[in-house]
Every structure is written in structure tokens, then in C-alpha cells.
CSV table of C-alpha atoms in Angstrom, one decimal:
chain,number,residue,atom,x,y,z
A,1,UNK,CA,188.2,147.4,4.8
A,2,UNK,CA,189.6,148.0,1.3
A,3,UNK,CA,192.8,146.0,1.2
A,4,UNK,CA,192.0,145.7,-2.5
A,5,UNK,CA,192.0,149.6,-3.0
A,6,UNK,CA,194.0,151.7,-1.1
A,7,UNK,CA,194.6,155.4,-1.0
A,8,UNK,CA,196.0,157.7,-3.5
A,9,UNK,CA,195.6,160.7,-2.4
A,10,UNK,CA,193.1,163.5,0.3
A,11,UNK,CA,191.3,166.2,-0.1
A,12,UNK,CA,192.5,167.4,3.6
A,13,UNK,CA,189.9,171.2,2.6
A,14,UNK,CA,186.5,168.4,1.2
A,15,UNK,CA,187.8,165.9,3.9
A,16,UNK,CA,187.9,162.9,1.8
A,17,UNK,CA,190.0,160.6,0.5
A,18,UNK,CA,190.3,158.9,-3.0
A,19,UNK,CA,191.1,155.1,-3.3
A,20,UNK,CA,192.7,153.7,-6.4
A,21,UNK,CA,189.7,152.4,-8.0
A,22,UNK,CA,187.8,155.8,-7.8
A,23,UNK,CA,185.8,155.7,-4.4
A,24,UNK,CA,185.8,158.7,-2.2
A,25,UNK,CA,185.4,158.2,1.4
A,26,UNK,CA,184.2,161.4,3.7
A,27,UNK,CA,186.1,161.9,6.7
A,28,UNK,CA,186.0,163.6,10.3
A,29,UNK,CA,188.7,162.4,11.4
A,30,UNK,CA,192.0,160.7,9.6
A,31,UNK,CA,194.6,158.7,11.3
A,32,UNK,CA,197.6,157.7,8.9
A,33,UNK,CA,198.8,154.6,10.0
A,34,UNK,CA,200.5,153.5,6.6
A,35,UNK,CA,204.0,152.2,8.2
A,36,UNK,CA,206.3,151.2,5.7
A,37,UNK,CA,207.5,149.7,2.7
A,38,UNK,CA,210.4,147.3,1.8
A,39,UNK,CA,213.7,149.4,0.0
A,40,UNK,CA,214.1,147.5,-3.5
A,41,UNK,CA,216.4,147.0,-5.6
A,42,UNK,CA,214.9,148.0,-9.1
A,43,UNK,CA,214.2,146.2,-11.8
A,44,UNK,CA,216.7,147.6,-14.2
A,45,UNK,CA,219.3,145.6,-11.6
A,46,UNK,CA,217.4,143.2,-11.3
A,47,UNK,CA,215.8,144.0,-8.6
A,48,UNK,CA,211.9,142.1,-9.4
A,49,UNK,CA,213.5,139.0,-10.9
A,50,UNK,CA,211.8,135.2,-9.6
A,51,UNK,CA,213.6,134.0,-6.8
A,52,UNK,CA,214.2,137.4,-5.1
A,53,UNK,CA,212.5,137.9,-2.3
A,54,UNK,CA,211.4,141.1,0.4
A,55,UNK,CA,210.0,140.8,3.8
A,56,UNK,CA,207.2,143.5,4.4
A,57,UNK,CA,204.5,141.6,5.3
A,58,UNK,CA,202.8,137.9,5.6
A,59,UNK,CA,202.2,136.9,2.0
A,60,UNK,CA,206.4,137.7,1.7
A,61,UNK,CA,207.0,135.2,4.2
A,62,UNK,CA,205.2,132.4,3.2
A,63,UNK,CA,206.8,133.3,-0.1
A,64,UNK,CA,210.4,132.9,0.6
A,65,UNK,CA,209.4,129.5,2.6
A,66,UNK,CA,207.9,128.1,-0.5
A,67,UNK,CA,211.7,129.2,-2.4
A,68,UNK,CA,213.8,128.0,0.8
A,69,UNK,CA,212.0,124.4,-0.2
A,70,UNK,CA,214.2,124.6,-3.3
A,71,UNK,CA,217.1,126.8,-2.7
A,72,UNK,CA,220.6,125.2,-2.6
A,73,UNK,CA,222.8,128.8,-2.5
A,74,UNK,CA,221.2,131.8,-0.9
A,75,UNK,CA,222.2,135.3,-0.4
A,76,UNK,CA,221.0,137.6,1.9
A,77,UNK,CA,221.8,141.3,1.3
A,78,UNK,CA,222.3,143.7,4.2
A,79,UNK,CA,223.6,143.6,7.9
A,80,UNK,CA,220.6,144.3,9.6
A,81,UNK,CA,217.6,142.8,11.3
A,82,UNK,CA,216.6,141.5,8.7
A,83,UNK,CA,220.0,139.7,7.5
A,84,UNK,CA,220.6,138.4,10.7
A,85,UNK,CA,217.7,137.0,10.9
A,86,UNK,CA,217.3,135.2,7.7
A,87,UNK,CA,221.1,133.9,7.7
A,88,UNK,CA,219.8,132.2,10.8
A,89,UNK,CA,217.1,130.4,9.6
A,90,UNK,CA,218.4,129.8,6.9
A,91,UNK,CA,221.8,128.2,7.8
A,92,UNK,CA,219.3,125.5,10.0
A,93,UNK,CA,217.8,124.6,7.1
A,94,UNK,CA,221.4,123.7,6.4
A,95,UNK,CA,221.7,126.0,3.2
A,96,UNK,CA,224.5,127.2,1.9
A,97,UNK,CA,224.3,131.4,3.4
A,98,UNK,CA,226.0,134.1,2.4
A,99,UNK,CA,225.3,137.6,4.1
A,100,UNK,CA,227.0,140.5,1.8
A,101,UNK,CA,226.8,144.3,3.0
A,102,UNK,CA,228.6,147.5,2.4
A,103,UNK,CA,228.6,148.2,5.8
A,104,UNK,CA,232.2,147.1,7.8
A,105,UNK,CA,229.9,145.2,10.8
A,106,UNK,CA,227.0,144.0,10.5
A,107,UNK,CA,224.2,146.3,12.2
A,108,UNK,CA,226.0,149.3,12.0
A,109,UNK,CA,223.1,151.4,13.1
A,110,UNK,CA,223.7,149.9,17.2
A,111,UNK,CA,226.3,147.5,17.2
A,112,UNK,CA,229.6,148.4,18.3
A,113,UNK,CA,232.6,147.1,16.2
A,114,UNK,CA,234.1,144.7,19.3
A,115,UNK,CA,229.9,143.3,20.0
A,116,UNK,CA,229.6,142.7,16.5
A,117,UNK,CA,233.3,140.8,15.9
A,118,UNK,CA,231.6,138.5,18.1
A,119,UNK,CA,228.0,137.9,17.0
A,120,UNK,CA,229.8,137.5,13.1
A,121,UNK,CA,232.4,135.0,14.8
A,122,UNK,CA,229.2,133.1,16.1
A,123,UNK,CA,227.4,133.1,12.7
A,124,UNK,CA,230.7,132.1,10.7
A,125,UNK,CA,230.7,128.9,13.0
A,126,UNK,CA,227.9,128.1,12.3
A,127,UNK,CA,228.1,128.2,8.9
A,128,UNK,CA,227.3,131.7,7.3
A,129,UNK,CA,229.2,133.7,4.6
A,130,UNK,CA,230.3,137.6,4.9
A,131,UNK,CA,231.0,139.9,1.9
A,132,UNK,CA,231.6,142.5,4.0
A,133,UNK,CA,232.7,146.2,2.6
A,134,UNK,CA,231.0,144.7,-1.0
A,135,UNK,CA,228.5,147.1,-3.5
A,136,UNK,CA,225.8,145.2,-5.6
A,137,UNK,CA,226.0,146.2,-9.9
A,138,UNK,CA,223.5,143.7,-10.9
A,139,UNK,CA,221.5,140.2,-10.0
A,140,UNK,CA,221.4,137.7,-13.1
A,141,UNK,CA,218.9,135.6,-14.4
A,142,UNK,CA,219.4,132.0,-15.1
A,143,UNK,CA,218.5,130.0,-18.6
A,144,UNK,CA,215.0,129.6,-17.0
A,145,UNK,CA,214.4,133.3,-15.8
A,146,UNK,CA,215.1,132.7,-12.3
A,147,UNK,CA,217.8,134.4,-10.2
A,148,UNK,CA,221.0,132.6,-10.3
A,149,UNK,CA,223.7,134.9,-9.5
A,150,UNK,CA,225.2,139.1,-8.5
A,151,UNK,CA,227.1,140.7,-10.1
A,152,UNK,CA,229.5,143.2,-7.1
A,153,UNK,CA,231.0,146.4,-8.8
A,154,UNK,CA,234.3,144.7,-8.3
A,155,UNK,CA,233.9,143.0,-10.9
A,156,UNK,CA,233.1,139.1,-9.4
A,157,UNK,CA,230.3,137.2,-9.1
A,158,UNK,CA,228.5,134.9,-6.7
A,159,UNK,CA,225.6,132.2,-7.4
A,160,UNK,CA,222.8,132.8,-5.8
A,161,UNK,CA,219.5,130.5,-6.5
A,162,UNK,CA,217.5,132.5,-4.1
A,163,UNK,CA,218.7,136.1,-3.3
A,164,UNK,CA,217.0,138.0,0.1
A,165,UNK,CA,217.5,141.9,-0.2
A,166,UNK,CA,216.7,143.2,3.6
A,167,UNK,CA,217.9,147.2,2.6
A,168,UNK,CA,215.7,148.3,5.0
A,169,UNK,CA,212.6,150.6,4.8
A,170,UNK,CA,211.0,153.6,3.6
A,171,UNK,CA,208.3,156.0,5.3
A,172,UNK,CA,204.5,155.2,3.0
A,173,UNK,CA,204.2,159.2,2.3
A,174,UNK,CA,203.1,159.5,-0.7
A,175,UNK,CA,199.7,160.5,-1.0
A,176,UNK,CA,200.1,162.9,2.5
A,177,UNK,CA,203.1,164.9,1.3
A,178,UNK,CA,200.6,167.9,1.8
A,179,UNK,CA,200.7,166.9,5.4
A,180,UNK,CA,203.9,167.9,6.4
A,181,UNK,CA,207.2,165.5,6.1
A,182,UNK,CA,210.6,165.7,8.3
A,183,UNK,CA,213.5,166.0,6.2
A,184,UNK,CA,216.0,164.8,8.7
A,185,UNK,CA,214.5,161.6,10.5
A,186,UNK,CA,211.5,161.2,7.1
A,187,UNK,CA,208.1,160.5,7.6
A,188,UNK,CA,205.0,162.4,8.2
A,189,UNK,CA,205.5,165.6,11.5
A,190,UNK,CA,203.4,164.8,14.5
A,191,UNK,CA,203.1,166.4,17.7
A,192,UNK,CA,203.3,164.8,21.2
A,193,UNK,CA,200.0,163.6,21.0
A,194,UNK,CA,200.8,162.8,17.1
A,195,UNK,CA,198.7,165.2,15.3
A,196,UNK,CA,199.8,166.6,12.0
A,197,UNK,CA,199.5,170.1,11.1
A,198,UNK,CA,196.5,169.7,9.7
A,199,UNK,CA,193.4,170.0,12.1
A,200,UNK,CA,191.1,166.4,11.9
A,201,UNK,CA,194.3,164.3,11.3
A,202,UNK,CA,197.1,162.2,13.0
A,203,UNK,CA,199.8,160.0,12.1
A,204,UNK,CA,200.7,156.6,14.0
A,205,UNK,CA,203.8,153.9,13.3
A,206,UNK,CA,206.6,154.1,11.2
A,207,UNK,CA,205.5,156.6,9.2
A,208,UNK,CA,205.4,159.0,12.0
A,209,UNK,CA,207.9,161.5,13.1
A,210,UNK,CA,207.7,162.9,16.0
A,211,UNK,CA,209.1,164.2,19.2
A,212,UNK,CA,211.4,161.6,21.4
A,213,UNK,CA,210.6,163.0,24.4
A,214,UNK,CA,213.8,161.6,26.9
A,215,UNK,CA,215.7,162.7,24.8
A,216,UNK,CA,214.4,165.9,23.4
A,217,UNK,CA,214.8,165.0,19.3
A,218,UNK,CA,212.4,163.7,16.3
A,219,UNK,CA,212.3,160.4,15.6
A,220,UNK,CA,211.0,158.2,13.8
A,221,UNK,CA,210.7,154.3,15.1
A,222,UNK,CA,210.0,151.2,13.3
A,223,UNK,CA,209.0,148.4,16.3
A,224,UNK,CA,206.0,146.9,16.3
A,225,UNK,CA,206.0,148.1,20.1
A,226,UNK,CA,206.0,152.0,19.1
A,227,UNK,CA,203.2,151.3,16.8
A,228,UNK,CA,201.0,149.3,19.2
A,229,UNK,CA,202.0,152.6,21.6
A,230,UNK,CA,201.6,155.4,19.5
A,231,UNK,CA,198.0,153.7,18.4
A,232,UNK,CA,197.0,153.9,22.2
A,233,UNK,CA,198.3,157.2,22.3
A,234,UNK,CA,197.1,158.5,19.6
A,235,UNK,CA,192.9,157.2,20.1
A,236,UNK,CA,193.1,157.9,24.2
A,237,UNK,CA,193.8,161.7,23.2
A,238,UNK,CA,190.6,161.6,20.5
A,239,UNK,CA,188.4,160.1,23.1
A,240,UNK,CA,189.5,161.6,26.4
A,241,UNK,CA,190.7,164.6,27.6
A,242,UNK,CA,194.3,162.9,27.4
A,243,UNK,CA,196.7,165.8,27.2
A,244,UNK,CA,200.7,164.5,27.9
A,245,UNK,CA,202.7,164.1,25.5
A,246,UNK,CA,204.0,160.9,24.1
A,247,UNK,CA,206.9,159.6,26.2
A,248,UNK,CA,208.6,156.6,24.5
A,249,UNK,CA,211.3,154.5,25.1
A,250,UNK,CA,213.6,153.4,22.2
A,251,UNK,CA,213.7,149.4,22.7
A,252,UNK,CA,215.2,147.1,20.6
A,253,UNK,CA,215.8,142.5,20.7
A,254,UNK,CA,216.2,139.9,18.4
A,255,UNK,CA,216.2,136.0,19.0
A,256,UNK,CA,218.0,133.5,16.8
A,257,UNK,CA,219.4,130.1,16.3
A,258,UNK,CA,217.2,128.8,18.7
A,259,UNK,CA,216.1,126.2,16.7
A,260,UNK,CA,216.4,122.4,17.5
A,261,UNK,CA,220.1,121.2,16.7
A,262,UNK,CA,221.5,125.1,17.2
A,263,UNK,CA,225.1,125.2,20.1
A,264,UNK,CA,222.8,128.1,21.7
A,265,UNK,CA,220.5,130.6,22.1
A,266,UNK,CA,221.1,134.6,20.8
A,267,UNK,CA,219.1,136.8,22.5
A,268,UNK,CA,219.5,139.7,23.1
A,269,UNK,CA,217.6,143.6,24.2
A,270,UNK,CA,219.1,147.2,23.8
A,271,UNK,CA,217.3,149.8,26.0
A,272,UNK,CA,217.9,153.5,25.7
A,273,UNK,CA,219.8,155.7,22.8
A,274,UNK,CA,223.1,154.7,21.4
A,275,UNK,CA,225.1,157.8,22.2
A,276,UNK,CA,228.3,158.9,24.5
A,277,UNK,CA,231.1,157.0,24.5
A,278,UNK,CA,230.7,152.7,25.3
A,279,UNK,CA,231.9,150.4,27.4
A,280,UNK,CA,231.8,146.6,27.0
A,281,UNK,CA,231.7,143.3,29.5
A,282,UNK,CA,231.8,139.5,28.8
A,283,UNK,CA,233.0,137.4,26.8
A,284,UNK,CA,229.8,136.8,24.6
A,285,UNK,CA,230.0,133.9,25.9
A,286,UNK,CA,228.4,132.4,28.4
A,287,UNK,CA,227.0,136.5,28.2
A,288,UNK,CA,228.2,140.2,27.2
A,289,UNK,CA,226.8,143.7,28.2
A,290,UNK,CA,227.8,147.5,26.0
A,291,UNK,CA,227.0,151.0,28.0
A,292,UNK,CA,226.3,153.8,26.0
A,293,UNK,CA,227.6,157.0,28.0
A,294,UNK,CA,227.3,160.2,27.7
A,295,UNK,CA,228.2,163.4,29.9
A,296,UNK,CA,228.5,160.6,32.5
A,297,UNK,CA,224.7,159.3,32.5
A,298,UNK,CA,223.7,155.8,31.3
A,299,UNK,CA,222.5,156.6,28.4
A,300,UNK,CA,221.5,153.2,26.9
A,301,UNK,CA,222.7,148.9,27.2
A,302,UNK,CA,222.7,146.3,25.2
A,303,UNK,CA,222.7,142.4,26.6
A,304,UNK,CA,223.2,139.1,25.3
A,305,UNK,CA,222.2,136.0,27.2
A,306,UNK,CA,220.7,137.7,30.4
A,307,UNK,CA,218.6,136.7,33.1
A,308,UNK,CA,214.6,137.6,33.0
A,309,UNK,CA,215.6,139.6,35.8
A,310,UNK,CA,218.1,141.6,34.7
A,311,UNK,CA,216.9,142.2,31.2
A,312,UNK,CA,214.2,143.5,33.9
A,313,UNK,CA,216.9,145.9,34.9
A,314,UNK,CA,217.7,147.7,31.3
A,315,UNK,CA,214.4,149.9,30.8
A,316,UNK,CA,214.5,151.5,33.9
A,317,UNK,CA,218.3,152.0,33.9
A,318,UNK,CA,217.6,153.8,30.3
A,319,UNK,CA,214.2,155.6,31.7
A,320,UNK,CA,216.4,157.2,34.5
A,321,UNK,CA,220.2,157.5,32.9
A,322,UNK,CA,221.5,157.7,36.2
A,323,UNK,CA,225.6,159.5,36.8
A,324,UNK,CA,227.9,155.8,36.8
A,325,UNK,CA,231.4,155.6,37.6
A,326,UNK,CA,233.2,154.4,34.0
A,327,UNK,CA,236.1,153.2,35.8
A,328,UNK,CA,234.1,151.1,38.1
A,329,UNK,CA,232.5,149.6,34.7
A,330,UNK,CA,235.8,149.2,32.7
A,331,UNK,CA,237.3,147.2,35.2
A,332,UNK,CA,233.8,145.0,36.1
A,333,UNK,CA,235.1,141.5,36.0
A,334,UNK,CA,231.9,139.6,35.2
A,335,UNK,CA,228.4,141.4,33.0
A,336,UNK,CA,226.7,140.5,36.7
A,337,UNK,CA,229.2,143.1,37.8
A,338,UNK,CA,228.8,145.5,36.2
A,339,UNK,CA,224.3,145.4,35.9
A,340,UNK,CA,225.4,145.8,39.5
A,341,UNK,CA,227.1,148.8,39.5
A,342,UNK,CA,224.3,149.9,37.2
A,343,UNK,CA,221.5,149.1,40.1
A,344,UNK,CA,223.6,150.9,42.6
A,345,UNK,CA,224.0,153.8,40.5
A,346,UNK,CA,220.2,153.8,40.1
A,347,UNK,CA,219.8,153.6,43.6
A,348,UNK,CA,221.7,156.1,44.8
A,349,UNK,CA,219.8,158.7,41.6
A,350,UNK,CA,216.7,157.9,43.3
């Protein structure tokens, strides 16, 4: 295990990998599982100031907790998963918490505007402030050298003694560019068994651009479930006569505001593909569901605060992609009724 001696390059012809210290490692089979690195702000605009945090590993989390114990004004940059989960935790610590992001609403790659509005209202009720559509010019240090404020492109300044940057991640491909990269989704191009274009070399997890079989397109998925499943599929292909292509169902979830004293736990799950038109049912309290329908087929479902039985239905719907009656879904008076309509469509397709 070479935790402190990462690979800096490979020689495909000689089947060797070189580490940063100059060690030469011979391989017969090579599996690239380098994952992603957090996208960072440049140092010249204050991206490395004390008090500025990125979250990618346990050490990052430990460092952040140490900062939060002394923090008063927290700014979270980014309105995605990291931003939403950190902000929910921070107000639980009674910190003055603001989320800044350039988009029009939270989690823009998944949430619809109307769904995001429900979450934003709940976050605001719990003390989180939002600055949407904002662009950051630079982070500024105080007299102690620690981050003290954030300057926006519009000229305004926000005080902050702790800043968390959650603006996405990049696949760690730099030593492996010769293996062939996918320019549309990023990462190392592989087939349905995670083989690269070079015999004996595989790529799995966040760094792999793989064929998303059920949707007939290339994808790169940053999710622990995919990391585990892709590793299992790759190793099974290596060790046995297993030749079937990886067939992955995209899924995402989040749980926040679970701490003692919170008025309500927020727990949503999504399965499938968020393409086509959307139908939203419910009022968020007690629950809400969003259905994505494309060419009459149910492609994806997001459910907030569902029961275990309701959550178990979601992957079945996303895998089967049944034809559904949009007018019936739109006229459903409750989430329960909408899910029953979807369940009936599923049974009809069998």
C-alpha cells in the first residue's frame, strides 16, 4: 500500500507504473480506481487560505469539524449535495450559515425549480440564508491570515471566518491519459466490463466513463454504490468466465436535519434518469414526489419522506420504465395515490 507514494505515470509497453518517489511497480493486470479530486479555487484568489475547506476524505472532515468548533460565520460555496448537507449540519451547530451558488436554485442537475423551492423554503425556516446567482471574485484574509470575507463579482462583501467549497469534483486521470479519455462525460473510457482500450488495464468507480446500458449512453457516476458495484463487476470479469455487461441503475439520496431538536428529518431518494417532462405531486409536508416522463414512459422518480415500502418501489419503476397515464398522475390528490398509479402501470407492463 503506497498511500504516500502515488503513481505519477505508467509505461504501457513495459507494463510498469512509476511512483512519485521513483519506485517502479511491475503489473500484469492494472485496475485504475483513482476516483475524483475536489474542485478547488485557485490559490491566487484565496483558495488555500486557512479556514477554507474542501471535503473529499476523512482528514478533510476532521479538519472541518475542528474549524466549526471555533466558527461563527460560515459560508458554503455551492448548492449541490455537499452544500446542502453541510449547511443543514452547520445550522444544527447554531452557526450563522449562508450558501452561495451561481445557479438559479439548489441542486440544479436534479431538482426541478418547483421542487428546489420547497427545499429552499425549509432550509430558510431552519436559519440557512441563500445568495443565488452569485459569482465569487476572491476570498480575502484578515489580519491573522485566516479567511475573513468573500468578495463577489458585483462588488459586495460577505463576512466569513470559515468557508466550505463544494463546487464539484474532477476525475483523477492525469497519469492515465494514454488509456483514452471520454471528452463528453470525463474520465477514462471503458466498456461494459470496465476494460480500457489497452489490454490488461481496467478503470472503475468515479474515474470510469462506462456504457449506461439501460439508457444506451456513456456516463460517469460519482456514487459509493457505483464504486462498489463496478469493482465487483470488474473483478468478477477478471476471475471468471463472466462476460455480461455492467447494467447500472443510477440512484441518489440525501438525509439531513436528523439531529436532536430538528423539527423534521429530510430524506429523499431518486432512481432512474431525470429526462423528459416532470409531474410533481404533494406539498413537501408531509411528503412530495416528482416523476420524469419521456415519450410516455416513466424514466425517473424522486420521493421525499416516503415509507420503506414506497422507497422500495422506486427502483422497480425506474428499471421497468412502464408507460403511465400522465393525466392520472397530474390529477392524483396525494403522493400515495400517485405511487399507486405508477405501481398499477408497472403491474400492467408485466
